[in-house]
Every structure is written in structure tokens, then in C-alpha cells.
Amino acid sequence: CIPVLSTYPILKTLLQRVEKVDGGLDSQDVATSLGVDHQAIVGAVKSLQALGDVISAEQRSSKHWELTGEGCEIAEQGSHEARVVSSIPEEGMPQSQLMKLAFGKVGFSKAMSNKWIRLDKGHEGGPRIFKTVERLEDLVRDKLLLVQKGQASQLEEKEKNELKKRKLLSEVTVKSYWITKGSCFSTTITKQETELTPEMIASGSWKEKKFKPYNFEAMGVALDCGHLHPLMKVRTQFRQIFLEMGFTEMPTNNFIESSFWNFDSLFQPQQHPARDQHDTFFLSDPAQAHEFPQDYLERVRKVHSEGGFGSQGYKYDWKIEEAQKNILRTHTTAVSARMLYKLAQQEKFTPVKYFSIDRVFRNETLDATHLAEFHQIEGVVADFGLTLGDLMGILHQFFNKLGITKLRFKPAYNPYTEPSMEVFSYHEGLKKWVEVGNSGMFRPEMLLPMGLPEGVTVIAWGLSLERPTMIKYGINNIRELVGHKVNLQMVYDSPVCRLDS
């Protein structure tokens, strides 16, 4: 073990040694003579250089030989071949027994080559090994001991290379310093001041003090850099999960939506509370939409007011004026409705898997768990014969990929899905179950007016981006969520992010 000395004694010793020589000292030689780690001497050199021109240090590189781990073992215990010979008794040893020794295989080969042992293959009881010498000279160990003592120069290059081939020696490059006296050399160490204080200026003591020079090439303190907001990190993860599961992303670039696509096409009645002003943002300009597929609109009107497709409907006077009202979309399911209607217009139905992640708007009172604007994640799968079991299975697969494994499902009611389920996940920070989404199977009253074939079922689920993010990162409320630092150039211009700016 190389002793580790405190810095001050090493500095004093190094200065005293430099004072006694005329030419200079090699830092590696100083470390060897003091019996300390070379890095301790390097540290002392750098400390003295920081004090000014006390010493001059020129970096040099040199190569030398040193023992490997196996080489150190052999220098201590002897070579493999010598240990093989010493382990064989006068009556010999079965070859199988010798080969079980750690040094047996290599030592046997080398000892046979040196003719120190012989192998009797015809011996009764199996091959047996006998010694052929009583005394031997372990040259390998002797050579390694020379290197260990720093006398590698006594070995020929051929001998060094042979030991290197056996992985007993390695040639290493050592960087050391050639240390000489500086123009301000002194064996007395005076600590340099690093700060000019008001007291020094007032008393005038600064005139007699030595100050450490500024290093204008030194690296400054690392600046706080921008990073992705937790919402955007989880959004990217969600998107990647959907793509891995074979989903296609839906276009969600229309924040403004008509009430028809946002509510009526989903079989949500016009008197539903969600369509009131205290839950929805209505636009004043343009206040209404006018372009709709008329045949589809008529089928939607009829299923609402009169029923159809096995349903009695809601039995109310459906009004086109309500369907025309423009709003800020309250969910991305409006986009799903458009995509399913487009799918229904194909000549031949093909199974699809759609997803979307984008902003939606609710006229909510802001609190710890609600914002007027948030992100909704939606997944939709359309195919023949899908069941509630398929929905639960795909939700487990979906959340497991995100790292959320504790899920529960609770029966719920939605106007456009039947059956419906709320999805809960366990929040480790809050130590309770938190609702993370809603799910269900779209009703026939929604799908059949679009023109989708009978027998096609659509499973769907929607959840906010914010709550899974809070669960994943252990964030307890919206205020804490928006408090994360944000690089505004790397995230969407969302109020969730802008609040931090």
C-alpha cells in the first residue's frame, strides 16, 4: 500500500529536494524515493505552480515495464512450471489430478518443454507425471523480480517480449514532470490571497500581500440549460408506445370544432350538461359551421329524435342550430368521429388502430387537479368482434409499456360508449388510486349512422397527459407539475408550460 501524505509535508519536502540539486528532479523518481503515489507529487507540483514562479515544471513522457497481476503473483509464489514441479511427490501424480490445480495446465506445458517432468501414459491407473529434476532455477521469477525492483534494463528485449507474450509484463507510458527552480524559488510557502476585501483596501494591507493571478482560460460555472418538460417527455413516450403497438396517428390540427362533430355525431344529446356554457368555450366569430355531410347529418338527427338501429333514441326535437355552434373542442373524440366516418365511406372495411395526443379545452375552475386547457390521449381500435376483454387487455399492455402496472377498472356511464369503464392507477406519491382515463365500446347509435358494417365494434379510451405524467414522476398537483423548468423552444406553447416562463 502506498501511503497518502498530507499536501503540506510533500510540498516542503519537494522544495527542499529541488533546492539541493543543480539540474532538476524527475517527479517519478521523487515519488519512488518517498514511497508515495506519483499523483501526490503531481498534485504538489500543480499547487506550487499556482503560487507563482516558485518552480518550473516540464512535462515528459517515458516508457517502462511493470508487472501485470499474474506477473506479481509469479514474483511472489514462483512460475507456473516451477510450482508444478514442486507439487509433484516422488511417487508421481496422476495427470488428471495435476490439471485440477489452478496453475496445472500452463505449468505442465512449460515444465514439459523445459524437460523438468515426464509423462508416463502407460502407467497402471492412467497417465502419471514424474519429476526429472531435483533442483531447478526459476528464471521466470528471477526476471520478474528484477523488473519489480526497477532493474528491467538488465533484461534483453527478447526476454522482455517473451514475458510480455505470457502476459506477465506490460509496457506502460508514464507522464512525469522535470522539476527545476523558478525565478521566485523559495522553500517558504506563502499562501496567496484569492480575494481583495474592503478591509484590505481600508487598512492598506493589500500592498504587502500576494494575490493569486486570475486564470482567464478556466472554465466557468456550467449554465442551467433547457430541458424537456415532463409533459413533453411523457408525450413522446406515449407516441412511441402507440407506434410500437401498430397505431396510426390522427390529424388533430383543428382546435375549433363544430358541436355536430364534438357532440351530436357521438350520440350525445343537445340538452346534455357538457354542452352548457359553464363547461364549454363557445366561439363568437365565426359562431357557426355550415358544411356537413347532409345524408349523415340527417341520419344523426333521426337517431337522436326518433331512434333507429335498434335504439329508441332520446325522443327530443333535434335542432340544426345547436349542431352548428362552433366551440373549442372539449375532447379529441371529435377527431375520432371524423376518422371513423371517413373509414365508413370506403368500399371495403379494413380494421384500423388510431391514436391522437393533443390539446383540448374545458371551461373549468382552476384548482390543484384541473386546468382550462390540457392534453388528451386517445386510442381507437375498429374491427369485427372486439370485446370488453380486448379493451382491458390493450389498456394493460399500453400502461405497462409506460411503467404503470397497478390498474383498476370501474363501471361508468358515457353517452357514446356502452359498456364504459373508468381507469384508475395507484399514485405512489399520494398513496391512493387516481383516475387516469375513461374507456368503453362505441354505441351502435354512433357507429351505424356513419355507415360502418354491422358487426364492427370499436373500442376506445381517452386520458389526460397530465395525470399519467404526475403518477410517473411522483408529482402531487398541477402547480407542482407546471413548476418544472421549461425550455420554451423545445415544447408547445401551452399554458401548462407558459406558467413557468
JSON list of N, CA and C in Angstrom, two decimals, residues 52-88:
[
{"chain": "A", "resi": 52, "resn": "GLY", "atom": "N", "xyz": [2.80, 30.83, -8.16]},
{"chain": "A", "resi": 52, "resn": "GLY", "atom": "CA", "xyz": [3.63, 31.74, -8.95]},
{"chain": "A", "resi": 52, "resn": "GLY", "atom": "C", "xyz": [4.80, 31.00, -9.56]},
{"chain": "A", "resi": 53, "resn": "ASP", "atom": "N", "xyz": [5.88, 31.73, -9.81]},
{"chain": "A", "resi": 53, "resn": "ASP", "atom": "CA", "xyz": [7.04, 31.13, -10.48]},
{"chain": "A", "resi": 53, "resn": "ASP", "atom": "C", "xyz": [8.01, 30.57, -9.44]},
{"chain": "A", "resi": 54, "resn": "VAL", "atom": "N", "xyz": [7.47, 29.76, -8.51]},
{"chain": "A", "resi": 54, "resn": "VAL", "atom": "CA", "xyz": [8.31, 29.15, -7.48]},
{"chain": "A", "resi": 54, "resn": "VAL", "atom": "C", "xyz": [9.15, 28.04, -8.09]},
{"chain": "A", "resi": 55, "resn": "ILE", "atom": "N", "xyz": [8.52, 27.19, -8.90]},
{"chain": "A", "resi": 55, "resn": "ILE", "atom": "CA", "xyz": [9.24, 26.12, -9.60]},
{"chain": "A", "resi": 55, "resn": "ILE", "atom": "C", "xyz": [8.87, 26.16, -11.07]},
{"chain": "A", "resi": 56, "resn": "SER", "atom": "N", "xyz": [9.70, 25.51, -11.85]},
{"chain": "A", "resi": 56, "resn": "SER", "atom": "CA", "xyz": [9.41, 25.31, -13.27]},
{"chain": "A", "resi": 56, "resn": "SER", "atom": "C", "xyz": [9.23, 23.82, -13.49]},
{"chain": "A", "resi": 57, "resn": "ALA", "atom": "N", "xyz": [8.15, 23.43, -14.15]},
{"chain": "A", "resi": 57, "resn": "ALA", "atom": "CA", "xyz": [7.86, 22.01, -14.35]},
{"chain": "A", "resi": 57, "resn": "ALA", "atom": "C", "xyz": [7.59, 21.74, -15.82]},
{"chain": "A", "resi": 58, "resn": "GLU", "atom": "N", "xyz": [8.40, 20.86, -16.41]},
{"chain": "A", "resi": 58, "resn": "GLU", "atom": "CA", "xyz": [8.24, 20.48, -17.81]},
{"chain": "A", "resi": 58, "resn": "GLU", "atom": "C", "xyz": [7.73, 19.04, -17.88]},
{"chain": "A", "resi": 59, "resn": "GLN", "atom": "N", "xyz": [6.62, 18.87, -18.58]},
{"chain": "A", "resi": 59, "resn": "GLN", "atom": "CA", "xyz": [6.04, 17.52, -18.65]},
{"chain": "A", "resi": 59, "resn": "GLN", "atom": "C", "xyz": [6.83, 16.66, -19.63]},
{"chain": "A", "resi": 60, "resn": "ARG", "atom": "N", "xyz": [7.10, 15.43, -19.20]},
{"chain": "A", "resi": 60, "resn": "ARG", "atom": "CA", "xyz": [7.83, 14.49, -20.04]},
{"chain": "A", "resi": 60, "resn": "ARG", "atom": "C", "xyz": [7.10, 13.14, -20.06]},
{"chain": "A", "resi": 61, "resn": "SER", "atom": "N", "xyz": [7.36, 12.39, -21.10]},
{"chain": "A", "resi": 61, "resn": "SER", "atom": "CA", "xyz": [6.77, 11.05, -21.23]},
{"chain": "A", "resi": 61, "resn": "SER", "atom": "C", "xyz": [7.88, 10.02, -21.32]},
{"chain": "A", "resi": 62, "resn": "SER", "atom": "N", "xyz": [7.73, 8.92, -20.63]},
{"chain": "A", "resi": 62, "resn": "SER", "atom": "CA", "xyz": [8.73, 7.85, -20.68]},
{"chain": "A", "resi": 62, "resn": "SER", "atom": "C", "xyz": [8.01, 6.51, -20.60]},
{"chain": "A", "resi": 63, "resn": "LYS", "atom": "N", "xyz": [8.66, 5.50, -21.15]},
{"chain": "A", "resi": 63, "resn": "LYS", "atom": "CA", "xyz": [8.08, 4.17, -21.13]},
{"chain": "A", "resi": 63, "resn": "LYS", "atom": "C", "xyz": [8.87, 3.30, -20.16]},
{"chain": "A", "resi": 64, "resn": "HIS", "atom": "N", "xyz": [8.17, 2.44, -19.44]},
{"chain": "A", "resi": 64, "resn": "HIS", "atom": "CA", "xyz": [8.84, 1.48, -18.58]},
{"chain": "A", "resi": 64, "resn": "HIS", "atom": "C", "xyz": [8.00, 0.22, -18.48]},
{"chain": "A", "resi": 65, "resn": "TRP", "atom": "N", "xyz": [8.65, -0.83, -17.96]},
{"chain": "A", "resi": 65, "resn": "TRP", "atom": "CA", "xyz": [7.98, -2.13, -17.84]},
{"chain": "A", "resi": 65, "resn": "TRP", "atom": "C", "xyz": [7.48, -2.29, -16.43]},
{"chain": "A", "resi": 66, "resn": "GLU", "atom": "N", "xyz": [6.29, -2.88, -16.31]},
{"chain": "A", "resi": 66, "resn": "GLU", "atom": "CA", "xyz": [5.78, -3.21, -14.99]},
{"chain": "A", "resi": 66, "resn": "GLU", "atom": "C", "xyz": [5.06, -4.55, -15.04]},
{"chain": "A", "resi": 67, "resn": "LEU", "atom": "N", "xyz": [4.96, -5.18, -13.86]},
{"chain": "A", "resi": 67, "resn": "LEU", "atom": "CA", "xyz": [4.35, -6.49, -13.77]},
{"chain": "A", "resi": 67, "resn": "LEU", "atom": "C", "xyz": [2.82, -6.40, -13.86]},
{"chain": "A", "resi": 68, "resn": "THR", "atom": "N", "xyz": [2.25, -7.39, -14.54]},
{"chain": "A", "resi": 68, "resn": "THR", "atom": "CA", "xyz": [0.79, -7.50, -14.55]},
{"chain": "A", "resi": 68, "resn": "THR", "atom": "C", "xyz": [0.35, -8.17, -13.25]},
{"chain": "A", "resi": 69, "resn": "GLY", "atom": "N", "xyz": [-0.95, -8.35, -13.08]},
{"chain": "A", "resi": 69, "resn": "GLY", "atom": "CA", "xyz": [-1.44, -9.03, -11.88]},
{"chain": "A", "resi": 69, "resn": "GLY", "atom": "C", "xyz": [-0.91, -10.44, -11.77]},
{"chain": "A", "resi": 70, "resn": "GLU", "atom": "N", "xyz": [-0.89, -11.15, -12.88]},
{"chain": "A", "resi": 70, "resn": "GLU", "atom": "CA", "xyz": [-0.37, -12.51, -12.90]},
{"chain": "A", "resi": 70, "resn": "GLU", "atom": "C", "xyz": [1.14, -12.51, -12.66]},
{"chain": "A", "resi": 71, "resn": "GLY", "atom": "N", "xyz": [1.82, -11.48, -13.20]},
{"chain": "A", "resi": 71, "resn": "GLY", "atom": "CA", "xyz": [3.26, -11.36, -13.00]},
{"chain": "A", "resi": 71, "resn": "GLY", "atom": "C", "xyz": [3.61, -11.14, -11.54]},
{"chain": "A", "resi": 72, "resn": "CYS", "atom": "N", "xyz": [2.80, -10.32, -10.84]},
{"chain": "A", "resi": 72, "resn": "CYS", "atom": "CA", "xyz": [3.03, -10.11, -9.40]},
{"chain": "A", "resi": 72, "resn": "CYS", "atom": "C", "xyz": [2.85, -11.40, -8.61]},
{"chain": "A", "resi": 73, "resn": "GLU", "atom": "N", "xyz": [1.88, -12.19, -9.02]},
{"chain": "A", "resi": 73, "resn": "GLU", "atom": "CA", "xyz": [1.64, -13.48, -8.35]},
{"chain": "A", "resi": 73, "resn": "GLU", "atom": "C", "xyz": [2.83, -14.41, -8.52]},
{"chain": "A", "resi": 74, "resn": "ILE", "atom": "N", "xyz": [3.38, -14.44, -9.73]},
{"chain": "A", "resi": 74, "resn": "ILE", "atom": "CA", "xyz": [4.53, -15.31, -10.00]},
{"chain": "A", "resi": 74, "resn": "ILE", "atom": "C", "xyz": [5.77, -14.82, -9.27]},
{"chain": "A", "resi": 75, "resn": "ALA", "atom": "N", "xyz": [5.96, -13.49, -9.20]},
{"chain": "A", "resi": 75, "resn": "ALA", "atom": "CA", "xyz": [7.11, -12.94, -8.48]},
{"chain": "A", "resi": 75, "resn": "ALA", "atom": "C", "xyz": [7.06, -13.32, -7.01]},
{"chain": "A", "resi": 76, "resn": "GLU", "atom": "N", "xyz": [5.84, -13.50, -6.49]},
{"chain": "A", "resi": 76, "resn": "GLU", "atom": "CA", "xyz": [5.68, -13.84, -5.07]},
{"chain": "A", "resi": 76, "resn": "GLU", "atom": "C", "xyz": [5.73, -15.35, -4.83]},
{"chain": "A", "resi": 77, "resn": "GLN", "atom": "N", "xyz": [5.10, -16.15, -5.71]},
{"chain": "A", "resi": 77, "resn": "GLN", "atom": "CA", "xyz": [4.93, -17.58, -5.45]},
{"chain": "A", "resi": 77, "resn": "GLN", "atom": "C", "xyz": [5.73, -18.48, -6.37]},
{"chain": "A", "resi": 78, "resn": "GLY", "atom": "N", "xyz": [6.30, -17.92, -7.44]},
{"chain": "A", "resi": 78, "resn": "GLY", "atom": "CA", "xyz": [7.04, -18.73, -8.38]},
{"chain": "A", "resi": 78, "resn": "GLY", "atom": "C", "xyz": [6.26, -18.95, -9.66]},
{"chain": "A", "resi": 79, "resn": "SER", "atom": "N", "xyz": [6.96, -19.35, -10.73]},
{"chain": "A", "resi": 79, "resn": "SER", "atom": "CA", "xyz": [6.30, -19.55, -12.02]},
{"chain": "A", "resi": 79, "resn": "SER", "atom": "C", "xyz": [5.40, -20.77, -11.98]},
{"chain": "A", "resi": 80, "resn": "HIS", "atom": "N", "xyz": [4.51, -20.85, -12.95]},
{"chain": "A", "resi": 80, "resn": "HIS", "atom": "CA", "xyz": [3.58, -21.98, -13.02]},
{"chain": "A", "resi": 80, "resn": "HIS", "atom": "C", "xyz": [4.34, -23.31, -13.13]},
{"chain": "A", "resi": 81, "resn": "GLU", "atom": "N", "xyz": [5.37, -23.31, -13.97]},
{"chain": "A", "resi": 81, "resn": "GLU", "atom": "CA", "xyz": [6.10, -24.57, -14.20]},
{"chain": "A", "resi": 81, "resn": "GLU", "atom": "C", "xyz": [6.88, -25.01, -12.96]},
{"chain": "A", "resi": 82, "resn": "ALA", "atom": "N", "xyz": [7.44, -24.00, -12.23]},
{"chain": "A", "resi": 82, "resn": "ALA", "atom": "CA", "xyz": [8.18, -24.35, -11.01]},
{"chain": "A", "resi": 82, "resn": "ALA", "atom": "C", "xyz": [7.23, -24.87, -9.94]},
{"chain": "A", "resi": 83, "resn": "ARG", "atom": "N", "xyz": [6.03, -24.29, -9.84]},
{"chain": "A", "resi": 83, "resn": "ARG", "atom": "CA", "xyz": [5.05, -24.73, -8.85]},
{"chain": "A", "resi": 83, "resn": "ARG", "atom": "C", "xyz": [4.52, -26.13, -9.20]},
{"chain": "A", "resi": 84, "resn": "VAL", "atom": "N", "xyz": [4.45, -26.44, -10.51]},
{"chain": "A", "resi": 84, "resn": "VAL", "atom": "CA", "xyz": [4.04, -27.78, -10.92]},
{"chain": "A", "resi": 84, "resn": "VAL", "atom": "C", "xyz": [5.06, -28.81, -10.42]},
{"chain": "A", "resi": 85, "resn": "VAL", "atom": "N", "xyz": [6.35, -28.52, -10.63]},
{"chain": "A", "resi": 85, "resn": "VAL", "atom": "CA", "xyz": [7.40, -29.46, -10.23]},
{"chain": "A", "resi": 85, "resn": "VAL", "atom": "C", "xyz": [7.39, -29.65, -8.72]},
{"chain": "A", "resi": 86, "resn": "SER", "atom": "N", "xyz": [7.23, -28.53, -7.98]},
{"chain": "A", "resi": 86, "resn": "SER", "atom": "CA", "xyz": [7.27, -28.63, -6.52]},
{"chain": "A", "resi": 86, "resn": "SER", "atom": "C", "xyz": [6.05, -29.35, -5.95]},
{"chain": "A", "resi": 87, "resn": "SER", "atom": "N", "xyz": [4.96, -29.41, -6.71]},
{"chain": "A", "resi": 87, "resn": "SER", "atom": "CA", "xyz": [3.74, -30.07, -6.22]},
{"chain": "A", "resi": 87, "resn": "SER", "atom": "C", "xyz": [3.72, -31.56, -6.52]},
{"chain": "A", "resi": 88, "resn": "ILE", "atom": "N", "xyz": [4.69, -32.07, -7.31]},
{"chain": "A", "resi": 88, "resn": "ILE", "atom": "CA", "xyz": [4.71, -33.50, -7.68]},
{"chain": "A", "resi": 88, "resn": "ILE", "atom": "C", "xyz": [5.55, -34.27, -6.66]}
]
